[in-house]
Short mmCIF file of C-alpha atoms in Angstrom, two decimals:
data_model
loop_
_atom_site.label_atom_id
_atom_site.label_comp_id
_atom_site.label_asym_id
_atom_site.label_seq_id
_atom_site.Cartn_x
_atom_site.Cartn_y
_atom_site.Cartn_z
CA MET A 1 -55.35 -27.16 -87.73
CA LYS A 2 -52.98 -24.29 -86.99
CA ASN A 3 -49.61 -23.89 -88.80
CA THR A 4 -46.89 -23.84 -86.07
CA SER A 5 -43.70 -23.79 -88.26
CA PRO A 6 -43.40 -20.09 -88.70
CA GLY A 7 -44.56 -19.18 -85.26
CA GLN A 8 -43.71 -21.98 -82.81
CA SER A 9 -44.09 -21.41 -79.04
CA PRO A 10 -40.99 -20.94 -76.87
CA GLN A 11 -41.54 -24.31 -75.06
CA ARG A 12 -41.42 -26.26 -78.29
CA LYS A 13 -38.23 -24.50 -79.34
CA VAL A 14 -36.52 -25.44 -76.02
CA THR A 15 -37.67 -29.05 -76.34
CA LYS A 16 -36.33 -29.32 -79.87
CA GLN A 17 -32.94 -27.91 -78.78
CA LEU A 18 -32.73 -30.44 -75.85
CA LEU A 19 -33.39 -33.31 -78.28
CA LYS A 20 -30.64 -32.14 -80.61
CA SER A 21 -28.24 -31.89 -77.67
CA GLN A 22 -28.97 -35.46 -76.58
CA ASP A 23 -28.29 -36.69 -80.12
CA HIS A 24 -24.94 -34.99 -80.14
CA GLN A 25 -23.99 -36.43 -76.76
CA GLU A 26 -24.81 -39.93 -77.85
CA THR A 27 -22.75 -39.53 -80.98
CA ALA A 28 -19.85 -38.15 -78.94
CA THR A 29 -20.05 -41.10 -76.55
CA LEU A 30 -19.82 -43.53 -79.44
CA THR A 31 -16.77 -41.85 -80.92
CA SER A 32 -15.07 -41.03 -77.63
CA GLY A 33 -14.08 -44.59 -77.04
CA VAL A 34 -12.33 -44.85 -80.36
CA ASP A 35 -10.47 -41.63 -80.03
CA SER A 36 -9.75 -41.66 -76.30
CA GLY A 37 -6.22 -42.93 -76.71
CA MET A 38 -5.32 -40.41 -79.34
CA ALA A 39 -6.95 -37.61 -77.39
CA THR A 40 -4.93 -38.33 -74.29
CA ARG A 41 -1.62 -38.13 -76.14
CA SER A 42 -2.55 -34.91 -77.96
CA LYS A 43 -3.71 -33.39 -74.75
CA THR A 44 -0.36 -34.07 -73.10
CA GLU A 45 1.51 -32.55 -76.00
CA LEU A 46 -0.82 -29.59 -75.95
CA ILE A 47 -0.34 -29.08 -72.21
CA THR A 48 3.44 -29.24 -72.62
CA LYS A 49 3.35 -26.78 -75.44
CA GLU A 50 1.11 -24.49 -73.45
CA LYS A 51 3.49 -24.68 -70.47
CA THR A 52 6.42 -23.80 -72.73
CA GLU A 53 4.50 -20.90 -74.21
CA MET A 54 3.52 -19.82 -70.72
CA GLU A 55 7.13 -19.84 -69.60
CA GLU A 56 8.16 -17.85 -72.65
CA LEU A 57 5.30 -15.48 -72.00
CA LYS A 58 6.39 -15.08 -68.37
CA ASN A 59 9.94 -14.41 -69.48
CA SER A 60 8.73 -11.89 -72.02
CA VAL A 61 6.56 -10.24 -69.38
CA ARG A 62 9.51 -10.20 -66.96
CA ASP A 63 11.80 -8.66 -69.61
CA LEU A 64 9.11 -6.19 -70.49
CA LYS A 65 8.79 -5.25 -66.82
CA ASN A 66 12.54 -4.76 -66.59
CA ASP A 67 12.53 -2.63 -69.73
CA VAL A 68 9.65 -0.62 -68.37
CA LYS A 69 11.48 -0.12 -65.08
CA ALA A 70 14.64 0.98 -66.91
CA GLY A 71 12.59 3.24 -69.16
CA ASN A 72 10.84 4.68 -66.13
CA LEU A 73 14.22 5.37 -64.51
CA ASN A 74 15.52 7.13 -67.64
CA LEU A 75 12.26 9.00 -67.96
CA MET A 76 12.50 10.10 -64.32
CA GLU A 77 16.09 11.25 -64.86
CA ASN A 78 15.05 13.14 -67.99
CA ILE A 79 12.13 14.64 -66.15
CA GLN A 80 14.43 15.67 -63.30
CA SER A 81 16.92 17.15 -65.81
CA ILE A 82 14.10 18.98 -67.56
CA ASN A 83 12.81 20.19 -64.22
CA ALA A 84 16.30 21.45 -63.31
CA GLY A 85 16.56 23.21 -66.71
CA ASN A 86 13.12 24.64 -66.23
CA GLU A 87 14.14 25.94 -62.82
CA LYS A 88 17.20 27.60 -64.35
CA ILE A 89 15.06 29.07 -67.14
CA LEU A 90 12.53 30.27 -64.61
CA ALA A 91 15.36 31.76 -62.53
CA GLY A 92 16.76 33.49 -65.66
CA ILE A 93 13.31 34.70 -66.59
CA GLY A 94 12.87 36.03 -63.08
CA ALA A 95 16.23 37.83 -63.19
CA LEU A 96 15.46 39.18 -66.66
CA GLN A 97 12.03 40.27 -65.50
CA LYS A 98 13.69 42.06 -62.57
CA LYS A 99 16.10 43.82 -64.90
CA VAL A 100 13.22 44.74 -67.19
CA ASP A 101 11.33 46.09 -64.21
CA ASP A 102 14.40 48.07 -63.09
CA VAL A 103 14.98 49.45 -66.59
CA GLN A 104 11.30 50.25 -66.94
CA GLU A 105 11.34 52.01 -63.61
CA GLU A 106 14.50 53.94 -64.57
CA LEU A 107 13.08 54.88 -67.97
CA THR A 108 9.82 55.90 -66.39
CA GLY A 109 11.72 58.18 -64.01
CA LYS A 110 13.77 59.68 -66.81
CA ILE A 111 10.72 60.15 -69.04
CA THR A 112 8.90 61.79 -66.18
CA LYS A 113 11.87 64.08 -65.55
CA VAL A 114 12.20 64.94 -69.25
CA ALA A 115 8.46 65.56 -69.46
CA GLU A 116 8.63 67.91 -66.47
CA GLU A 117 11.64 69.76 -67.90
CA SER A 118 9.97 69.94 -71.33
CA THR A 119 6.83 71.29 -69.76
CA LYS A 120 8.82 73.97 -67.95
CA MET A 121 10.72 74.76 -71.13
CA PHE A 122 7.54 74.97 -73.18
CA GLU A 123 6.00 77.22 -70.58
CA ALA A 124 9.06 79.46 -70.70
CA VAL A 125 9.00 79.48 -74.52
CA HIS A 126 5.29 80.23 -74.48
CA GLU A 127 5.88 83.12 -72.11
CA THR A 128 8.69 84.38 -74.36
CA ILE A 129 6.50 84.09 -77.44
CA SER A 130 3.71 85.92 -75.69
CA ALA A 131 6.14 88.65 -74.63
CA ASN A 132 7.52 88.85 -78.18
CA ALA A 133 4.02 89.00 -79.61
CA ASN A 134 3.22 91.89 -77.32
CA ALA A 135 6.49 93.55 -78.26
CA VAL A 136 5.72 93.05 -81.97
CA LYS A 137 2.31 94.62 -81.49
CA ASP A 138 3.93 97.58 -79.76
CA LEU A 139 6.49 97.82 -82.55
CA GLU A 140 3.76 97.66 -85.19
CA ALA A 141 1.98 100.50 -83.46
CA VAL A 142 5.23 102.49 -83.30
CA VAL A 143 5.98 101.69 -86.96
CA GLU A 144 2.51 102.83 -88.02
CA GLU A 145 2.98 106.01 -86.05
CA MET A 146 6.45 106.53 -87.52
CA ALA A 147 5.13 105.77 -91.02
CA GLY A 148 2.68 108.61 -90.62
CA GLU A 149 5.43 110.86 -89.34
CA MET A 150 7.74 109.74 -92.17
CA GLU A 151 5.07 110.56 -94.74
CA ALA A 152 4.64 113.99 -93.22
CA MET A 153 8.42 114.45 -93.12
CA LYS A 154 8.68 113.33 -96.75
CA LEU A 155 6.15 115.92 -97.80
CA GLU A 156 7.98 118.51 -95.74
CA LEU A 157 11.31 117.40 -97.23
CA ASP A 158 9.93 117.69 -100.76
CA SER A 159 8.72 121.15 -99.90
CA LEU A 160 12.11 122.05 -98.44
CA LYS A 161 13.86 120.67 -101.53
CA SER A 162 11.67 122.80 -103.73
CA GLN A 163 12.35 125.83 -101.57
CA PHE A 164 16.06 125.05 -101.49
CA THR A 165 16.15 124.75 -105.29
CA LYS A 166 14.42 128.11 -105.59
CA VAL A 167 16.73 129.73 -103.05
CA SER A 168 19.78 128.12 -104.66
CA ASP A 169 18.70 129.36 -108.09
CA LYS A 170 18.19 132.83 -106.64
CA CYS A 171 21.62 132.73 -105.00
CA VAL A 172 23.24 131.65 -108.26
CA ASP A 173 21.35 134.37 -110.11
CA LEU A 174 22.42 137.00 -107.56
CA GLU A 175 26.03 135.81 -107.78
CA ALA A 176 25.86 135.93 -111.58
CA ARG A 177 24.44 139.46 -111.47
CA SER A 178 27.18 140.56 -109.08
CA ARG A 179 29.72 139.23 -111.60
CA ARG A 180 28.29 141.00 -114.64
CA GLN A 181 31.00 143.66 -114.35
CA ASN A 182 33.74 140.99 -114.38
CA ILE A 183 35.69 139.34 -117.17
CA ARG A 184 38.30 136.58 -117.02
CA ILE A 185 41.62 136.63 -118.80
CA ARG A 186 43.06 133.18 -119.41
CA GLY A 187 46.56 132.29 -120.70
CA VAL A 188 48.71 135.12 -119.27
CA LYS A 189 52.01 133.83 -117.88
CA GLU A 190 52.55 133.93 -114.16
CA GLY A 191 54.33 137.14 -113.08
CA ALA A 192 53.77 138.99 -116.36
CA GLU A 193 51.45 141.44 -114.59
CA GLY A 194 54.18 142.65 -112.28
CA GLU A 195 53.13 144.50 -109.14
CA ASN A 196 50.24 146.53 -110.65
CA THR A 197 47.75 143.99 -111.99
CA ARG A 198 45.03 146.58 -112.64
CA GLU A 199 47.22 148.75 -114.92
CA PHE A 200 48.60 145.66 -116.68
CA THR A 201 45.16 144.27 -117.51
CA ALA A 202 43.89 147.65 -118.71
CA ASN A 203 46.76 147.93 -121.21
CA LEU A 204 46.30 144.26 -122.24
CA ILE A 205 42.60 144.75 -123.06
CA LYS A 206 43.36 147.95 -124.97
CA HIS A 207 46.06 146.16 -126.99
CA VAL A 208 44.24 142.95 -127.93
CA LEU A 209 40.94 144.71 -128.78
CA ASN A 210 42.55 147.75 -130.50
CA LEU A 211 40.75 150.22 -128.26
CA PRO A 212 41.50 153.97 -128.53
CA GLU A 213 42.02 154.13 -124.78
CA ALA A 214 42.32 151.69 -121.88
CA PRO A 215 39.08 150.84 -120.05
CA VAL A 216 38.56 151.90 -116.45
CA ILE A 217 39.28 148.93 -114.17
CA GLU A 218 38.25 148.96 -110.53
CA GLU A 219 39.98 145.75 -109.41
CA ALA A 220 42.13 142.99 -110.89
CA HIS A 221 43.77 139.92 -109.35
CA ARG A 222 44.71 136.34 -110.11
CA LEU A 223 42.70 133.39 -108.83
CA PRO A 224 44.08 131.47 -105.84
CA ARG A 225 46.70 128.86 -106.79
CA PHE A 226 45.18 125.39 -107.27
CA LYS A 227 46.72 122.05 -106.34
CA PRO A 228 47.66 119.81 -109.32
CA ARG A 229 45.21 116.90 -109.77
CA PHE A 230 48.01 114.31 -110.15
CA GLN A 231 51.77 114.12 -109.74
CA GLY A 232 53.70 115.62 -112.68
CA GLU A 233 50.75 117.69 -113.92
CA GLN A 234 51.79 121.01 -115.43
CA ALA A 235 50.48 123.99 -113.49
CA TYR A 236 48.69 126.24 -115.99
CA PRO A 237 48.81 130.03 -115.43
CA ARG A 238 46.08 131.19 -113.11
CA GLN A 239 43.28 133.23 -114.61
CA ILE A 240 43.02 136.97 -113.92
CA ILE A 241 39.68 138.34 -112.69
CA VAL A 242 39.04 141.90 -113.87
CA LYS A 243 36.23 144.12 -112.53
CA LEU A 244 35.33 146.95 -114.91
CA ARG A 245 33.62 150.22 -114.07
CA ASP A 246 30.15 149.32 -115.35
CA ILE A 247 28.14 146.69 -117.18
CA PRO A 248 27.81 148.57 -120.51
CA THR A 249 31.60 148.64 -120.76
CA VAL A 250 31.70 144.86 -120.31
CA GLU A 251 29.00 144.32 -122.95
CA ALA A 252 30.81 146.62 -125.41
CA LEU A 253 34.05 144.72 -124.93
CA MET A 254 32.43 141.26 -125.26
CA LYS A 255 30.77 142.27 -128.54
CA LYS A 256 34.23 142.74 -130.01
CA ILE A 257 35.17 139.15 -129.14
CA LYS A 258 34.04 136.12 -131.08
CA HIS A 259 33.09 133.13 -128.92
CA GLY A 260 36.11 130.96 -128.26
CA GLU A 261 38.47 133.26 -130.16
CA ASN A 262 42.12 133.14 -129.13
CA MET A 263 44.02 136.44 -129.17
CA MET A 264 47.76 136.99 -129.05
CA TYR A 265 49.46 139.10 -126.46
CA GLY A 266 53.15 138.94 -127.12
CA ASP A 267 53.96 135.24 -127.27
CA ASP A 268 50.90 134.24 -125.20
CA SER A 269 47.60 133.00 -126.65
CA ILE A 270 44.91 134.40 -124.39
CA LYS A 271 41.13 134.47 -124.13
CA LEU A 272 38.69 137.01 -122.66
CA LEU A 273 35.71 135.28 -121.05
CA ARG A 274 32.64 136.28 -119.09
CA ASP A 275 32.82 135.57 -115.35
CA TYR A 276 29.99 133.15 -114.51
CA PRO A 277 29.32 131.27 -111.23
CA TYR A 278 30.55 127.67 -111.06
CA GLU A 279 27.02 126.19 -111.32
CA ILE A 280 26.28 128.07 -114.55
CA VAL A 281 29.69 127.17 -116.00
CA GLN A 282 28.98 123.45 -115.43
CA LYS A 283 25.55 123.69 -117.08
CA ARG A 284 26.99 125.54 -120.11
CA ARG A 285 29.79 122.98 -120.48
CA LYS A 286 27.22 120.20 -121.01
CA PHE A 287 26.46 121.73 -124.43
CA SER A 288 30.07 121.23 -125.58
CA GLN A 289 29.24 117.96 -127.40
CA THR A 290 26.50 119.74 -129.35
CA ARG A 291 28.96 122.49 -130.36
CA GLU A 292 31.51 119.90 -131.51
CA ALA A 293 28.86 117.99 -133.51
CA LEU A 294 27.78 121.15 -135.37
CA TYR A 295 31.27 122.52 -135.92
CA GLY A 296 31.88 123.10 -139.65
CA VAL A 297 28.30 122.31 -140.74
CA LYS A 298 27.16 124.87 -143.32
CA GLY A 299 24.05 126.88 -142.65
CA VAL A 300 24.09 126.28 -138.90
CA ILE A 301 24.39 129.01 -136.26
CA CYS A 302 24.48 127.98 -132.60
CA GLY A 303 25.23 129.72 -129.35
CA VAL A 304 24.76 129.37 -125.59
CA PHE A 305 22.85 132.18 -123.91
CA TYR A 306 22.58 133.12 -120.27
CA PRO A 307 22.26 131.24 -118.06
CA ALA A 308 22.46 127.92 -119.92
CA ARG A 309 20.26 127.86 -123.02
CA MET A 310 21.44 126.69 -126.42
CA ARG A 311 19.90 128.17 -129.56
CA ILE A 312 20.41 126.35 -132.87
CA THR A 313 19.43 128.01 -136.16
CA PHE A 314 19.29 125.85 -139.27
CA LYS A 315 17.83 127.05 -142.59
CA GLY A 316 16.09 129.97 -140.95
CA THR A 317 14.51 127.83 -138.20
CA SER A 318 15.65 128.41 -134.60
CA LYS A 319 15.19 126.05 -131.66
CA THR A 320 16.17 126.65 -128.05
CA PHE A 321 17.21 123.84 -125.70
CA THR A 322 17.82 123.65 -121.96
CA ASN A 323 18.48 119.89 -122.07
CA PRO A 324 21.94 119.00 -123.51
CA VAL A 325 20.75 115.51 -124.54
CA GLU A 326 17.90 116.89 -126.66
CA SER A 327 20.18 119.50 -128.24
CA LEU A 328 22.75 116.82 -129.16
CA LYS A 329 20.03 114.63 -130.69
CA TYR A 330 18.81 117.55 -132.83
CA ALA A 331 22.40 118.34 -133.85
CA GLN A 332 22.91 114.74 -135.00
CA GLU A 333 19.75 114.96 -137.11
CA ILE A 334 21.06 118.15 -138.75
CA VAL A 335 24.44 116.50 -139.44
CA ALA A 336 22.70 113.48 -140.99
CA LYS A 337 20.64 115.71 -143.29
CA ALA A 338 23.73 117.70 -144.30
CA VAL A 339 25.66 114.52 -145.14
CA THR A 340 22.74 113.10 -147.16
CA LYS A 341 22.46 116.33 -149.13
CA GLU A 342 26.18 116.33 -149.95
CA ASP A 343 25.96 112.71 -151.20
#
């Protein structure tokens, strides 16, 4: 026999459910009579309560509809206000966009104009620079050419300087030779010579040098009057230039005179000097400091020889200088040795 509990057929299941339903109906019929009175009263109360709740629900629905209508009206007004504001904003945006477009158009025009003017200006500047560059190249070529010419001129100038120095030295030498017959007399008062300067100077030389007879003088005259160097300066007597007959006479007279010796003629202290050109006089004067440094130093003999050479003899040793600075340095060394020896 088959077990049908776990796997009953669908027909048996339906039959079992119908039987259970009949049992329930019978039970309900038995109890319905007892409770019919109470059920009728509860049903009435329930219907009344439901009607009341329905009315309240209708009222609530009606109020809700009214609130919704009012809310819809406010929402529509707000939407309309927002739409109006949006229209104004859109209008402002449109106007602003127009202004932006106008400004952009104006700026574009100005930028285009400035760009065109700048382009023209740059082109002009470029042309100027190109022209200047060409001019600079031309100038460089000219400068190079002139540099070559300047170098040649410099060499020529150096040559001319050398030639000029030689010619100048020759001229000075010729002038000095032409003056070998002359001597200068310094310190004679103005007007002492009277009208015959030649006779006066001849007697003066004879007197101051104790000569047996007056030397033969070809010419004699005073130097031109000079202008004082500053206001109030005393005008010293002008020197007298004397031209003797020959050079041996001049040399014989100068041997009788010690260098720098002052001689008296009446009340005047005078000097007889050789007549050198100005250039030689200036060169010889540059040895004055050396003479002053060696003045009074024992065992030293110094002298300036023609044209401008200084010879210093110290302890039997002689040195000749043409540079005054070197001669002064040597003189200072001699003075230092002399002072050390005395100490």
